[in-house]
Structure formats: structure tokens, C-alpha cells
Tab-separated table of C-alpha atoms and ligand atoms in Angstrom:
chain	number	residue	atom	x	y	z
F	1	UNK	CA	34.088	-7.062	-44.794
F	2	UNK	CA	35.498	-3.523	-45.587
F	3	UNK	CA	33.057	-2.975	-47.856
F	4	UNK	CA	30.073	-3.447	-46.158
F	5	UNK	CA	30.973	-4.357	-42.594
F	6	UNK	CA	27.728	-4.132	-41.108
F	7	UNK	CA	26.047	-6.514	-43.613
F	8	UNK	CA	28.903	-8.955	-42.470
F	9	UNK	CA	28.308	-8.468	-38.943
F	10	UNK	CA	24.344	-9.488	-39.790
F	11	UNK	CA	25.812	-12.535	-41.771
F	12	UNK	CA	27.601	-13.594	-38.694
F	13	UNK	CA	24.676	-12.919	-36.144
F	14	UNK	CA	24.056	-16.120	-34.518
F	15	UNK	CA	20.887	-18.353	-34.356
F	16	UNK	CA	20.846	-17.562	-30.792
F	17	UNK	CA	21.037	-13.630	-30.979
F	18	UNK	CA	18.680	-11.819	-28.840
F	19	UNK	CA	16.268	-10.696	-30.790
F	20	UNK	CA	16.388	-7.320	-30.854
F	21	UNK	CA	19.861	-7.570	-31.754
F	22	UNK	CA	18.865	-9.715	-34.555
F	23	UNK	CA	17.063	-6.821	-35.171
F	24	UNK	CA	19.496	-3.937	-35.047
F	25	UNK	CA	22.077	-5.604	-36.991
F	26	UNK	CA	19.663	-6.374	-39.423
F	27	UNK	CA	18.361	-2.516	-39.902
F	28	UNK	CA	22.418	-1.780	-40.106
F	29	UNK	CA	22.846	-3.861	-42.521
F	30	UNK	CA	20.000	-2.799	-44.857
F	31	UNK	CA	20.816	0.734	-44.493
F	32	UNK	CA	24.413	0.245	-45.605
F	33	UNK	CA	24.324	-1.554	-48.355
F	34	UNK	CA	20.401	-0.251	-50.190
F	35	UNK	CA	21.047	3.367	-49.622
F	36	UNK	CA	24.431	3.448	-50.938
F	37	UNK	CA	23.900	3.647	-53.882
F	38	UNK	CA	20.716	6.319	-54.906
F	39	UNK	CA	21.308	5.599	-58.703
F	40	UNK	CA	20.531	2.015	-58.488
F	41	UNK	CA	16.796	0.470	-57.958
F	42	UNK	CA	18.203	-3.115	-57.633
F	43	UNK	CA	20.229	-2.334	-54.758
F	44	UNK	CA	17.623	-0.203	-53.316
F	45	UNK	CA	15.498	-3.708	-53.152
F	46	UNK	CA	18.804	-5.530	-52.522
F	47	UNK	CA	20.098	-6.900	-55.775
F	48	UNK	CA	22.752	-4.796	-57.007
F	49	UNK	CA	23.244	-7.038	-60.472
F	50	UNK	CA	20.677	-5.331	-62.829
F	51	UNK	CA	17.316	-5.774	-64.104
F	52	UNK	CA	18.109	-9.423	-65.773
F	53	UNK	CA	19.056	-10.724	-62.715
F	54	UNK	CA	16.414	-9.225	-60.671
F	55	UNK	CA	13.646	-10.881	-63.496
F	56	UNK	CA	15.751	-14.225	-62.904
F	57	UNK	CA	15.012	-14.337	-58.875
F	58	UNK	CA	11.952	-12.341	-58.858
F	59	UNK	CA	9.544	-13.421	-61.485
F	60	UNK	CA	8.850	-16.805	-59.699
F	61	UNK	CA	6.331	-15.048	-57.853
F	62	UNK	CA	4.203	-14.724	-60.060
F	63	UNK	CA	3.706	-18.417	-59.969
F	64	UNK	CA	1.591	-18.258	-56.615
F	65	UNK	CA	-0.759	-15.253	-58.331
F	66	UNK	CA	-3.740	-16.941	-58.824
F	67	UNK	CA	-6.333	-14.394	-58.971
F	68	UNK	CA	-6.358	-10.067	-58.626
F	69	UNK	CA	-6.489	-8.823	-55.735
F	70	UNK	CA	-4.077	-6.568	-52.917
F	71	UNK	CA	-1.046	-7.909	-52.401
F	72	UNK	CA	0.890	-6.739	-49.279
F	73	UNK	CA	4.832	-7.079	-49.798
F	74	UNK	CA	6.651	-7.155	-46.047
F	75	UNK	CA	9.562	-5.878	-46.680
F	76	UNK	CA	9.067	-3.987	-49.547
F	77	UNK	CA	12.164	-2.061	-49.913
F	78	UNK	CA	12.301	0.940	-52.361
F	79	UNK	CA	8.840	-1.007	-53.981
F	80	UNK	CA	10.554	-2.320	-57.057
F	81	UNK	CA	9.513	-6.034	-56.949
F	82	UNK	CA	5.587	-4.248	-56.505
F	83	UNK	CA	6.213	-2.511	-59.560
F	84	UNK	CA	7.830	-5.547	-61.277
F	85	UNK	CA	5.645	-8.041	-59.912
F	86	UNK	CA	2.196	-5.965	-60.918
F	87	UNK	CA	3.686	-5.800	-64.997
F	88	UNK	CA	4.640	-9.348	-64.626
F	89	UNK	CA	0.846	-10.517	-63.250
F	90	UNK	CA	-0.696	-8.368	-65.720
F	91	UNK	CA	0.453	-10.270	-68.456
F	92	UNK	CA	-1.618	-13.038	-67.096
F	93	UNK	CA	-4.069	-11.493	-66.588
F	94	UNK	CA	-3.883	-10.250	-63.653
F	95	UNK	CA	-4.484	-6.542	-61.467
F	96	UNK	CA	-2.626	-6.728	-58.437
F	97	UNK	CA	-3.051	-3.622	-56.332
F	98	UNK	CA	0.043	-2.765	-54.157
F	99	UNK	CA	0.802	-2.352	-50.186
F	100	UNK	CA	4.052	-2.778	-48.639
F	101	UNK	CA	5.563	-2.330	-45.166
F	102	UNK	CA	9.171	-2.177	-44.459
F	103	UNK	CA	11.409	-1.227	-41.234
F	104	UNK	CA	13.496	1.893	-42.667
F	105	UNK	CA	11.618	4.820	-43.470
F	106	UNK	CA	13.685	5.609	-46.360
F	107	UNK	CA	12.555	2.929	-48.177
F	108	UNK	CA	9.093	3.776	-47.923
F	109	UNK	CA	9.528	6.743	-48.603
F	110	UNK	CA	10.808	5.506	-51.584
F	111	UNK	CA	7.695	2.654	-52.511
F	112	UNK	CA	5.525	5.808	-51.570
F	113	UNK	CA	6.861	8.207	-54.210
F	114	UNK	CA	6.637	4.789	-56.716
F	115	UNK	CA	2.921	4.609	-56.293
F	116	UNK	CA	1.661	8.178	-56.445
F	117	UNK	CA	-1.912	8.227	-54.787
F	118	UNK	CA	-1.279	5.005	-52.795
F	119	UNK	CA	0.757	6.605	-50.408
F	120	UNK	CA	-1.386	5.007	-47.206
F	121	UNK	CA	-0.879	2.076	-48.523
F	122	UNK	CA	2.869	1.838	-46.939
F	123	UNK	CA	3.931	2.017	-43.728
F	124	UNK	CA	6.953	1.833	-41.900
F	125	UNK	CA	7.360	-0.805	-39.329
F	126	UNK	CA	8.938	-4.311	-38.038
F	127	UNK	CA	6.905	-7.087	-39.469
F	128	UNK	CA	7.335	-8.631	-36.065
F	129	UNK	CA	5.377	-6.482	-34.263
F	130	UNK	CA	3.387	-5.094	-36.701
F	131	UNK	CA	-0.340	-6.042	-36.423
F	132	UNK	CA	-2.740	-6.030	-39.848
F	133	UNK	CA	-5.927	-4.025	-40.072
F	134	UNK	CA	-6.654	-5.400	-42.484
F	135	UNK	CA	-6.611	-8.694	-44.801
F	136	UNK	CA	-5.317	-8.782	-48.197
F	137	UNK	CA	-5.630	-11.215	-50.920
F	138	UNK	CA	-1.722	-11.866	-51.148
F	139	UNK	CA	0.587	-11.352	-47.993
F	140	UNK	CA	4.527	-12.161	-49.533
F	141	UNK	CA	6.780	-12.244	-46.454
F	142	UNK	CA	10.491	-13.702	-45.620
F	143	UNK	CA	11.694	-16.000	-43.036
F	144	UNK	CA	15.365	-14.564	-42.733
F	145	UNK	CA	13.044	-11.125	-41.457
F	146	UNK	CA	13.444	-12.732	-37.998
F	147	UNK	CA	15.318	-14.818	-35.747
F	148	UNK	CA	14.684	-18.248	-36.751
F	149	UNK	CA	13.638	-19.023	-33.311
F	150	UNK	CA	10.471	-16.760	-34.318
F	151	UNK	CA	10.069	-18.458	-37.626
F	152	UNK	CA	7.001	-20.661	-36.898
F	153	UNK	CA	4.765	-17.775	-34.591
F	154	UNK	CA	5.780	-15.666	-37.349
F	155	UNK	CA	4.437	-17.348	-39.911
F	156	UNK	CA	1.543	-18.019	-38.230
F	157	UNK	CA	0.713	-14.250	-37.586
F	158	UNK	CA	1.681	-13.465	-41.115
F	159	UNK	CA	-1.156	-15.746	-42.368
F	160	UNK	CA	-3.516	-14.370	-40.018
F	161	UNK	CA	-3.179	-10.953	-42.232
F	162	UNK	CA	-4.595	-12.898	-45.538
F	163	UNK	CA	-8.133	-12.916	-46.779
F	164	UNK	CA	-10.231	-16.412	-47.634
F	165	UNK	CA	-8.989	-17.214	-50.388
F	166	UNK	CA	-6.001	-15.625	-50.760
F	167	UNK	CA	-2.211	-16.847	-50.544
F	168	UNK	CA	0.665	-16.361	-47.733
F	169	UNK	CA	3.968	-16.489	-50.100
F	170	UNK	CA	7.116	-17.134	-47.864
F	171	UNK	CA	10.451	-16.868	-49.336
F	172	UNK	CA	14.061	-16.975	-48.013
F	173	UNK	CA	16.720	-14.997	-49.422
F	174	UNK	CA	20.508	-16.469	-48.825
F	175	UNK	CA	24.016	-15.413	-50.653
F	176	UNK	CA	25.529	-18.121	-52.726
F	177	UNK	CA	27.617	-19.130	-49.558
F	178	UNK	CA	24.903	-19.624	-47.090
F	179	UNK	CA	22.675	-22.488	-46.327
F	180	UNK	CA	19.631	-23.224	-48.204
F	181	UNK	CA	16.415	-23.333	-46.251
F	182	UNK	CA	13.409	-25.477	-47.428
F	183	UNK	CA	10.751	-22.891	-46.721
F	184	UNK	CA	8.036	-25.607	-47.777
F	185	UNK	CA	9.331	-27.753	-44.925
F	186	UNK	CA	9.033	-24.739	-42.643
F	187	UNK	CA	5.899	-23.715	-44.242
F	188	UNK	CA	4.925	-27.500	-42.817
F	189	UNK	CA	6.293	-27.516	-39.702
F	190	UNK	CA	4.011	-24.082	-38.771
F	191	UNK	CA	1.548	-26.722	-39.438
F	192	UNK	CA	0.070	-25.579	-42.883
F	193	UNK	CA	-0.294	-27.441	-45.781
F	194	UNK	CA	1.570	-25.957	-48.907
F	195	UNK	CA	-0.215	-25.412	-51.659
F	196	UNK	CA	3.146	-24.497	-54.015
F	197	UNK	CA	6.446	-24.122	-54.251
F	198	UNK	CA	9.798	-23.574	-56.083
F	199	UNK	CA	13.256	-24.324	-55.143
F	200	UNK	CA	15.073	-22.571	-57.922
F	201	UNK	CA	16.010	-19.766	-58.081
F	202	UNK	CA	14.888	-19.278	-54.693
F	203	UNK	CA	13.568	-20.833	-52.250
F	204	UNK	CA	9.270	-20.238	-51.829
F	205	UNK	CA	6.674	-21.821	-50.967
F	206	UNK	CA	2.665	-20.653	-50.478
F	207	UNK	CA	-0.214	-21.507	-48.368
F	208	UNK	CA	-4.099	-21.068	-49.358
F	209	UNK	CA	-5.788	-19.289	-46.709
F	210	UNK	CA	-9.085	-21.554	-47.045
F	211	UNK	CA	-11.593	-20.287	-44.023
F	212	UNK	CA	-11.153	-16.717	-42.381
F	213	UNK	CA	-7.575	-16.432	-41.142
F	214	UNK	CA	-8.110	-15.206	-37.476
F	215	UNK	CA	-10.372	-18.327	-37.019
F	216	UNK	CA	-7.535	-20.987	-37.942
F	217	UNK	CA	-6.782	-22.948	-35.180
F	218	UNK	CA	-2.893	-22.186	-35.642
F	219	UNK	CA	-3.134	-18.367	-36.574
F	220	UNK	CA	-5.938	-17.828	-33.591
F	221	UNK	CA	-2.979	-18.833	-31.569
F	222	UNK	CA	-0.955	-16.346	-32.802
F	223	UNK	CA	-3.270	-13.452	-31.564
F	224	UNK	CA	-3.268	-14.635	-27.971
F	225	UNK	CA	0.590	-15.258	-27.771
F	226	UNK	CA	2.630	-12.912	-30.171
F	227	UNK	CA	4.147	-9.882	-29.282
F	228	UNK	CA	1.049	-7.421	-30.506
F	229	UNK	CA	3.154	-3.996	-29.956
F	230	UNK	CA	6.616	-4.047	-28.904
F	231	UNK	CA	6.740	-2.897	-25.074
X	1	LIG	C1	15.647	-8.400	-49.822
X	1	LIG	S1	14.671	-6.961	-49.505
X	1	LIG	C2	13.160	-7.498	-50.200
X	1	LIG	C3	12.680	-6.589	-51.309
X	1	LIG	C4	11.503	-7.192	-52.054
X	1	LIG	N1	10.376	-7.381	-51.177
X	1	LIG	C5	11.892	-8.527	-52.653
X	1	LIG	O1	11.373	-9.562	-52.204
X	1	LIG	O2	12.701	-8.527	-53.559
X	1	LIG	C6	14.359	-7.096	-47.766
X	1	LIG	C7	13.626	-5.889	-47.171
X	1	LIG	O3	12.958	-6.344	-46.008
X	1	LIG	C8	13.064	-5.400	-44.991
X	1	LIG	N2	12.937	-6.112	-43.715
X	1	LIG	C9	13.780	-7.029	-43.186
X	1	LIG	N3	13.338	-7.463	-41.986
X	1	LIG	C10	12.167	-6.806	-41.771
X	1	LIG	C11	11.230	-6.816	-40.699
X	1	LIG	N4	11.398	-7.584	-39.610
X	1	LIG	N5	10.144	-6.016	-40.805
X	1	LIG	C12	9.956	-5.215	-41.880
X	1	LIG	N6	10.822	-5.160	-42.915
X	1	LIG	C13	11.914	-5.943	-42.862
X	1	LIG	C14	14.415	-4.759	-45.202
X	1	LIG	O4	14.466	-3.459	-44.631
X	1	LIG	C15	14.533	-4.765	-46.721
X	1	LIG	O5	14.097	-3.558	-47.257
């Protein structure tokens, strides 16, 4: 608590927070605890313990890379699991081209100055209101990014943002103390079907976007109900 109160006041938030509190507390606590520390990549993508430990939880992704393509990260941070996750795919094979989009502008900055010349490809903003232009052939997103009363629209709009063909990747991040979530039985409740998943280290699970997005019955839904621009 005294060392990084406002990440424990986001730990506490309850499942029944207004949602732009959910929100605020949320920004607090990422601001605290990822720009303490300039020295330190890991906690600028918020892992403190080092690059073993960030291989350990991160490198599961590339389990749901299945082809080359652009891969949008929400929430990208400081860009670190990009740059990770791009070295990792190419050993299989694999060019993965990277976009992210994150709510605090210093983290962009950040991913910008990572990816010299791709500069446009980041933007700041909150994945919940934040409306694609385009598709890509990866979209990796997390559920914890919004109230879990939002979980299911969100996921829905999230998918909406991923080309024919290409993969939604959900994760949820949780300290050793909180609860696990089975994203694959989230993932199913939305009403997709997953096509993978892995429960260790963390919990993920993806979805193969198999006809154009924005014509899915449960995405379509998403673009005549969800919040398109926050009012
Ligand atoms: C745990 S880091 C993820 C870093 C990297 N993508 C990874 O998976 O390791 C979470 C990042 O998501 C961002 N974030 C959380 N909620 C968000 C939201 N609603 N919209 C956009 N970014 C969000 C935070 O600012 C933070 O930088």
C-alpha cells in the first residue's frame, strides 16, 4: 500500500465501479507504478522482474501466431512485448509488423521512439472507446482493460477490428493473490468459438476471425450499441 497506493486502490476497485472510475483508477495506477522507474523496460510494460520472467509470461503468444501479418497490441505499454513478440515469431518464421494503442501518452511515446518510422502506427487512446480504421491480422487485447460488466461488448468490438483470417488474442493479467479468470470461458460466453488457448502461465485464449468481422452477427452488434466516441 505505501508503495504504490494507487495500484492498491485499482486492486480494490469493485466489480460494480462506475466505469469511468474504473477508468481513472486504472490510468493512476499505471502511471505510478510503469513510469517509476525510467531505467527499467519490464516495468515500463508492467513486469518489474527482468527479462527471464518477462520470456516466461510473454512468449505464450506466440502460440496463437499462425501466419505474418500486423498485429495490433491494445495496451501496448512502452512496446516491449511488440519488440519481444516480433524476435520471438521470427524464429518461426514469422514477420509480424507492429501497431499498438495504449491510454497514457507516455507510453506511446515510448513504443513510438521503439519503432522508428512506424510512428503512426501508435496512438494514444482508451480501448473502450476507441474505434479501428482499420483491420489487422492479429488484434491482442485484455479483459481486466475494462469493467467486467463491459467484458462481453468489449470483446465483441475488439474482434470487429480483425481481418478474415486473422486472430483476436484475449488475455487476463492477475497478481499471484487474485482470482484466475478462464478467458476461454469468457471468450465463449461473447459467443465465439475458441480456436486456442493456454492456462499457464497466463491465462489466453484466441478466436479465428473466419468471414469479414463487421458482418458477424455478434460484432455487427457491437457497432450499433457500443459507445463509438466517449460523449
Ligand atoms: C500489463 S500492460 C500490457 C503490456 C503488454 N501489452 C503486455 O501484454 O505485456 C497493460 C497496458 O494496458 C494499458 N491499458 C489498460 N487499460 C487500457 C484501456 N482501456 N485502453 C487502452 N490501454 C489500456 C495500460 O496503460 C498499460 O500500459
Amino acid at each position: 500500500m505505501k508503495d504504490h497506493p494507487a495500484r492498491e486502490r485499482w486492486r480494490q476497485v469493485g466489480s460494480d465501479a462506475p466505469r469511468e472510475e474504473y477508468f481513472r483508477l486504472l490510468r493512476e495506477a499505471v502511471v505510478e507504478f510503469y513510469l517509476a522507474d525510467p531505467t527499467n523496460p519490464y516495468q515500463q510494460s508492467g513486469r518489474s522482474s527482468g527479462a527471464q520472467r518477462w520470456e516466461e509470461t510473454r512468449r505464450v503468444f506466440v502460440r496463437a501466431i499462425h501466419r505474418s501479418g500486423d498485429f495490433l497490441d491494445v495496451g501496448c505499454a512502452n512496446g516491449l512485448l511488440l519488440d519481444t513478440l516480433i524476435a520471438w515469431a521470427a524464429e518461426e518464421g514469422f514477420l509480424l509488423r507492429p501497431h499498438g494503442l495504449d491510454l497514457v501518452p507516455e507510453l506511446v511515446e515510448l513504443a513510438r521512439q521503439r519503432f522508428p518510422g512506424r510512428e503512426d502506427c501508435f496512438a494514444v487512446a482508451n480501448a473502450f472507446y476507441w474505434t479501428h480504421k482499420r483491420q489487422y491480422d492479429f488484434v491482442r487485447t485484455n479483459l481486466e482493460y475494462v469493467p467486467e460488466s463491459d467484458w462481453i461488448p468489449f470483446l465483441r468490438c475488439q474482434y470487429a477490428a480483425v481481418a478474415p483470417g486473422g486472430r483476436l488474442i484475449v488475455g487476463h493479467y492477475r497478481n499471484p493473490d487474485e482470482r484466475w479468470v478462464d478467458v476461454a470461458a469468457v471468450v465463449e460466453r461473447a459467443g465465439f468459438a475458441v480456436s486456442g488457448r493456454a492456462d499457464a502461465p497466463i491465462s489466453i485464449a484466441w478466436i479465428d476471425a473466419q468471414e469479414i468481422a463487421a458482418y458477424h452477427p455478434l460484432a455487427a452488434d457491437c457497432f450499433r450499441t457500443w459507445p463509438r466516441q466517449k460523449t
